[in-house]
Amino acid sequence: MLDTGFINRLEQAGPVARNWRTGTLGVDFFAPGDMVYLTEQMVVCYLLRDTTKRHQNRNRLEVRAGAGWLLPPDMRIECGYETAGGRIGITLPEETLREVLPEGVQSPAISHQQLDDPVIQQMVMNIYEASLTDDAYSALYRDTMTLALAAHLFRAYGRLEDPAASSRDPRIKRVMDYIEDHLADPLSLDELAGVAAMSRYHFAKTFKDHTNMPPHRYVAERRIERAKRLLAGSNLPASEIAFQVGYGSQSNFSATFRRLTGVTPIGYRTALA
């Protein structure tokens, strides 16, 4: 949640619109009513007032001031607000997103999700402060912080897959493909090392060298990414989704989902409704 003192400052300062090379910042306020929101680029936004949000399915969601969302490009959101509200948003153009990617790496998919990320909150506050003046130092800081925000989004919410890295060792690529095909199954280190035809120790070390994470963390992230797609694109209950992505209990699934995304599976689905 955004800092209350910062939110009060935004309320007092009123609407703001700033554009620079690597991004756009806007603070605006809106009246109650229905709204259609189209995203052409990546957006990080936070609400500035407590409000009641009404989704297309007529479900109502009480939203607290300071709640944040990550909105990927090409989204259409239709909802209504029963009370007046305000928001601060930072838009990241495609050029900025490409600028922070290693050469030869495709832009990873990032899903629509609620944010509870203190790193992003601090970056938003810093970018806002730097947008209030137009001196050379502030412009440099603004660009640097916007690029850092884009890099953080990819690191924390996307999966960077370097084709060159995986191709350097076809055994790791074979394991990655195996994991995708067996996310619903129990996956042990012994089993994955066997797929790679390596000892457990050398497999774990080699896998981390190629993916920047240990095998168990990679498997958990791939399971949660598949769960996100099922939550967004199906009406399956969370208990069934937990089973389909390899969790024997819904409580374990919910705990892992919250640890990796900041929200529960039900909270994630409600935010998308």
Short mmCIF file of C-alpha atoms in Angstrom, two decimals:
data_model
loop_
_atom_site.label_atom_id
_atom_site.label_comp_id
_atom_site.label_asym_id
_atom_site.label_seq_id
_atom_site.Cartn_x
_atom_site.Cartn_y
_atom_site.Cartn_z
CA MET A 1 0.00 0.00 0.00
CA LEU A 2 1.20 3.49 -0.79
CA ASP A 3 2.27 5.63 2.16
CA THR A 4 -0.66 7.61 3.62
CA GLY A 5 1.38 10.78 3.90
CA PHE A 6 2.32 10.55 0.22
CA ILE A 7 -1.32 10.01 -0.76
CA ASN A 8 -2.33 13.12 1.20
CA ARG A 9 0.31 15.11 -0.67
CA LEU A 10 -1.06 13.94 -4.00
CA GLU A 11 -4.59 14.90 -2.97
CA GLN A 12 -3.43 18.38 -2.02
CA ALA A 13 -1.29 18.87 -5.14
CA GLY A 14 -4.08 17.89 -7.55
CA PRO A 15 -3.83 16.52 -11.09
CA VAL A 16 -0.38 16.08 -12.65
CA ALA A 17 0.66 15.03 -16.15
CA ARG A 18 4.34 14.57 -17.04
CA ASN A 19 6.03 12.95 -20.03
CA TRP A 20 9.71 12.13 -20.53
CA ARG A 21 11.82 9.87 -22.69
CA THR A 22 11.33 6.66 -20.73
CA GLY A 23 7.82 7.07 -19.31
CA THR A 24 4.72 9.02 -18.41
CA LEU A 25 3.32 9.93 -14.99
CA GLY A 26 -0.24 10.99 -14.33
CA VAL A 27 -2.27 11.87 -11.26
CA ASP A 28 -5.98 12.29 -11.93
CA PHE A 29 -9.32 12.20 -10.14
CA PHE A 30 -12.62 10.79 -11.36
CA ALA A 31 -16.31 10.97 -10.52
CA PRO A 32 -18.50 7.96 -9.65
CA GLY A 33 -19.78 5.98 -12.60
CA ASP A 34 -18.94 3.36 -15.18
CA MET A 35 -15.53 3.41 -16.79
CA VAL A 36 -13.73 1.70 -19.68
CA TYR A 37 -9.96 1.63 -19.29
CA LEU A 38 -7.75 0.64 -22.24
CA THR A 39 -4.03 0.04 -21.83
CA GLU A 40 -1.78 0.36 -24.86
CA GLN A 41 1.40 0.09 -22.77
CA MET A 42 2.53 -1.31 -19.43
CA VAL A 43 0.98 0.61 -16.52
CA VAL A 44 1.62 0.63 -12.77
CA CYS A 45 -1.18 2.41 -10.92
CA TYR A 46 -2.37 3.05 -7.35
CA LEU A 47 -5.73 4.27 -6.07
CA LEU A 48 -5.68 7.35 -3.86
CA ARG A 49 -9.05 7.01 -2.12
CA ASP A 50 -11.12 4.28 -0.48
CA THR A 51 -13.78 3.27 -2.98
CA THR A 52 -16.23 0.56 -3.98
CA LYS A 53 -15.43 -0.99 -7.34
CA ARG A 54 -18.14 -2.78 -9.32
CA HIS A 55 -17.05 -5.33 -11.90
CA GLN A 56 -18.84 -6.53 -15.04
CA ASN A 57 -20.22 -9.54 -13.18
CA ARG A 58 -21.80 -7.03 -10.71
CA ASN A 59 -19.57 -8.19 -7.87
CA ARG A 60 -18.53 -5.35 -5.56
CA LEU A 61 -15.04 -4.98 -4.18
CA GLU A 62 -14.08 -2.60 -1.40
CA VAL A 63 -10.73 -1.12 -2.34
CA ARG A 64 -8.52 0.73 0.12
CA ALA A 65 -6.56 3.86 -0.71
CA GLY A 66 -3.02 2.88 -1.68
CA ALA A 67 -3.96 -0.40 -3.39
CA GLY A 68 -1.96 -0.98 -6.58
CA TRP A 69 -2.21 -2.91 -9.83
CA LEU A 70 0.08 -3.93 -12.63
CA LEU A 71 -1.67 -3.66 -16.01
CA PRO A 72 0.00 -5.21 -19.08
CA PRO A 73 -0.45 -3.75 -22.57
CA ASP A 74 -3.62 -4.31 -24.61
CA MET A 75 -5.99 -4.72 -21.68
CA ARG A 76 -9.62 -3.59 -21.65
CA ILE A 77 -11.10 -3.12 -18.19
CA GLU A 78 -14.77 -2.28 -17.70
CA CYS A 79 -15.87 -1.43 -14.19
CA GLY A 80 -17.80 1.12 -12.18
CA TYR A 81 -16.91 3.18 -9.12
CA GLU A 82 -19.64 3.95 -6.63
CA THR A 83 -17.66 6.78 -5.06
CA ALA A 84 -15.30 9.41 -6.44
CA GLY A 85 -11.69 8.33 -6.66
CA GLY A 86 -8.19 9.23 -7.71
CA ARG A 87 -5.12 7.43 -8.97
CA ILE A 88 -1.46 7.81 -9.77
CA GLY A 89 -0.11 5.87 -12.72
CA ILE A 90 3.23 5.38 -14.44
CA THR A 91 3.19 4.21 -18.05
CA LEU A 92 6.19 2.40 -19.51
CA PRO A 93 6.42 2.48 -23.32
CA GLU A 94 7.62 -0.53 -25.28
CA GLU A 95 10.93 1.20 -26.03
CA THR A 96 11.69 1.44 -22.30
CA LEU A 97 10.83 -2.20 -21.71
CA ARG A 98 13.08 -3.30 -24.57
CA GLU A 99 15.92 -1.11 -23.33
CA VAL A 100 16.33 -3.09 -20.10
CA LEU A 101 16.24 -6.55 -21.72
CA PRO A 102 19.48 -8.41 -22.43
CA GLU A 103 20.33 -8.67 -26.12
CA GLY A 104 18.48 -11.51 -27.82
CA VAL A 105 15.90 -11.94 -25.04
CA GLN A 106 12.23 -11.62 -25.88
CA SER A 107 9.96 -9.52 -23.68
CA PRO A 108 8.49 -11.89 -21.04
CA ALA A 109 4.75 -12.04 -20.48
CA ILE A 110 3.56 -10.21 -17.38
CA SER A 111 0.00 -10.77 -16.18
CA HIS A 112 -2.58 -8.38 -14.75
CA GLN A 113 -2.23 -8.53 -11.00
CA GLN A 114 -2.62 -6.66 -7.75
CA LEU A 115 0.59 -5.21 -6.32
CA ASP A 116 1.88 -5.32 -2.78
CA ASP A 117 5.50 -4.52 -3.54
CA PRO A 118 7.39 -2.00 -1.36
CA VAL A 119 10.11 -1.66 -4.01
CA ILE A 120 7.60 -0.46 -6.61
CA GLN A 121 5.90 1.80 -4.08
CA GLN A 122 9.19 3.55 -3.32
CA MET A 123 10.04 3.86 -7.00
CA VAL A 124 6.66 5.47 -7.75
CA MET A 125 7.19 8.00 -4.97
CA ASN A 126 10.73 8.75 -6.18
CA ILE A 127 9.62 9.18 -9.79
CA TYR A 128 6.82 11.52 -8.72
CA GLU A 129 9.24 13.69 -6.74
CA ALA A 130 11.64 13.84 -9.69
CA SER A 131 8.80 14.80 -12.05
CA LEU A 132 8.07 18.03 -10.17
CA THR A 133 11.18 19.82 -11.48
CA ASP A 134 12.77 19.98 -14.92
CA ASP A 135 16.45 20.48 -14.12
CA ALA A 136 19.07 18.20 -15.69
CA TYR A 137 19.66 16.20 -12.51
CA SER A 138 15.94 15.45 -12.06
CA ALA A 139 15.61 14.42 -15.72
CA LEU A 140 18.53 11.99 -15.40
CA TYR A 141 17.18 10.59 -12.13
CA ARG A 142 13.69 10.23 -13.63
CA ASP A 143 15.01 8.26 -16.61
CA THR A 144 17.18 6.08 -14.40
CA MET A 145 14.37 5.28 -11.97
CA THR A 146 11.91 4.50 -14.79
CA LEU A 147 14.36 2.06 -16.35
CA ALA A 148 14.94 0.53 -12.91
CA LEU A 149 11.17 0.11 -12.52
CA ALA A 150 10.94 -1.68 -15.87
CA ALA A 151 13.83 -3.97 -14.93
CA HIS A 152 12.24 -4.73 -11.56
CA LEU A 153 8.92 -5.65 -13.19
CA PHE A 154 10.66 -8.15 -15.47
CA ARG A 155 12.78 -9.56 -12.66
CA ALA A 156 9.95 -9.92 -10.15
CA TYR A 157 6.88 -10.54 -12.32
CA GLY A 158 8.12 -11.88 -15.65
CA ARG A 159 10.25 -14.84 -16.60
CA LEU A 160 13.28 -13.93 -18.65
CA GLU A 161 14.32 -16.83 -20.81
CA ASP A 162 17.60 -16.38 -22.63
CA PRO A 163 17.52 -18.72 -25.65
CA ALA A 164 21.30 -18.60 -25.90
CA ALA A 165 21.68 -19.65 -22.26
CA SER A 166 19.44 -22.68 -22.50
CA SER A 167 20.98 -23.72 -25.81
CA ARG A 168 24.43 -23.83 -24.23
CA ASP A 169 23.39 -26.96 -22.37
CA PRO A 170 20.63 -28.99 -24.02
CA ARG A 171 20.25 -31.00 -20.82
CA ILE A 172 18.85 -27.95 -19.03
CA LYS A 173 16.52 -27.20 -21.93
CA ARG A 174 15.32 -30.81 -21.74
CA VAL A 175 14.57 -30.43 -18.03
CA MET A 176 12.73 -27.14 -18.56
CA ASP A 177 10.52 -28.77 -21.20
CA TYR A 178 9.94 -31.74 -18.90
CA ILE A 179 8.85 -29.44 -16.07
CA GLU A 180 6.31 -27.70 -18.32
CA ASP A 181 4.84 -31.07 -19.30
CA HIS A 182 4.64 -32.36 -15.70
CA LEU A 183 3.56 -29.40 -13.58
CA ALA A 184 0.63 -31.43 -12.23
CA ASP A 185 2.97 -34.17 -11.00
CA PRO A 186 5.25 -34.33 -7.96
CA LEU A 187 8.71 -33.29 -9.16
CA SER A 188 11.72 -34.26 -7.08
CA LEU A 189 15.34 -33.22 -7.47
CA ASP A 190 16.24 -36.87 -8.13
CA GLU A 191 13.70 -37.04 -10.97
CA LEU A 192 14.87 -33.81 -12.62
CA ALA A 193 18.53 -34.76 -12.26
CA GLY A 194 17.65 -38.08 -13.92
CA VAL A 195 16.05 -36.27 -16.88
CA ALA A 196 19.29 -34.28 -17.24
CA ALA A 197 21.40 -37.44 -16.78
CA MET A 198 23.45 -35.64 -14.12
CA SER A 199 24.17 -36.10 -10.44
CA ARG A 200 21.91 -34.16 -8.09
CA TYR A 201 24.70 -31.79 -7.07
CA HIS A 202 25.89 -30.98 -10.59
CA PHE A 203 22.35 -30.69 -11.91
CA ALA A 204 21.31 -28.23 -9.18
CA LYS A 205 24.42 -26.11 -9.75
CA THR A 206 24.15 -26.16 -13.55
CA PHE A 207 20.43 -25.41 -13.47
CA LYS A 208 20.93 -22.38 -11.22
CA ASP A 209 23.77 -21.15 -13.44
CA HIS A 210 21.41 -21.17 -16.42
CA THR A 211 18.19 -19.90 -14.83
CA ASN A 212 19.46 -17.79 -11.90
CA MET A 213 17.29 -19.77 -9.50
CA PRO A 214 17.37 -23.23 -7.88
CA PRO A 215 15.19 -25.97 -9.39
CA HIS A 216 12.55 -25.89 -6.62
CA ARG A 217 12.01 -22.14 -7.06
CA TYR A 218 11.76 -22.48 -10.84
CA VAL A 219 9.16 -25.25 -10.52
CA ALA A 220 7.13 -23.16 -8.05
CA GLU A 221 7.16 -20.13 -10.34
CA ARG A 222 6.09 -22.15 -13.37
CA ARG A 223 3.26 -23.74 -11.36
CA ILE A 224 2.02 -20.36 -10.19
CA GLU A 225 2.21 -18.91 -13.72
CA ARG A 226 0.02 -21.75 -14.98
CA ALA A 227 -2.33 -21.22 -12.03
CA LYS A 228 -2.66 -17.54 -12.99
CA ARG A 229 -3.74 -18.51 -16.49
CA LEU A 230 -6.29 -20.98 -15.13
CA LEU A 231 -7.65 -18.45 -12.64
CA ALA A 232 -8.01 -15.84 -15.38
CA GLY A 233 -9.30 -18.06 -18.17
CA SER A 234 -11.50 -20.68 -16.50
CA ASN A 235 -14.20 -21.08 -13.86
CA LEU A 236 -12.40 -23.94 -12.11
CA PRO A 237 -12.45 -23.69 -8.31
CA ALA A 238 -9.14 -22.91 -6.63
CA SER A 239 -9.00 -26.42 -5.16
CA GLU A 240 -9.09 -27.97 -8.65
CA ILE A 241 -6.50 -25.52 -9.97
CA ALA A 242 -4.25 -26.41 -7.03
CA PHE A 243 -4.47 -30.07 -8.05
CA GLN A 244 -3.80 -29.27 -11.74
CA VAL A 245 -0.59 -27.42 -10.92
CA GLY A 246 0.83 -30.03 -8.60
CA TYR A 247 -0.27 -29.05 -5.09
CA GLY A 248 -1.74 -31.71 -2.87
CA SER A 249 -3.56 -29.24 -0.67
CA GLN A 250 -5.29 -25.94 -1.34
CA SER A 251 -3.68 -24.36 1.73
CA ASN A 252 -0.17 -25.10 0.43
CA PHE A 253 -1.14 -23.77 -3.01
CA SER A 254 -2.62 -20.58 -1.51
CA ALA A 255 0.44 -19.98 0.67
CA THR A 256 2.83 -20.36 -2.27
CA PHE A 257 0.65 -18.25 -4.55
CA ARG A 258 0.54 -15.43 -2.01
CA ARG A 259 4.29 -15.64 -1.36
CA LEU A 260 5.12 -15.27 -5.07
CA THR A 261 2.41 -12.78 -6.10
CA GLY A 262 1.45 -10.88 -2.96
CA VAL A 263 -2.24 -11.92 -3.15
CA THR A 264 -4.27 -15.07 -2.62
CA PRO A 265 -5.65 -17.04 -5.62
CA ILE A 266 -9.17 -15.81 -4.82
CA GLY A 267 -7.93 -12.24 -4.48
CA TYR A 268 -6.16 -12.54 -7.83
CA ARG A 269 -9.28 -13.83 -9.59
CA THR A 270 -11.48 -11.17 -7.95
CA ALA A 271 -9.15 -8.40 -9.15
CA LEU A 272 -9.49 -9.68 -12.73
CA ALA A 273 -13.29 -10.00 -12.63
#
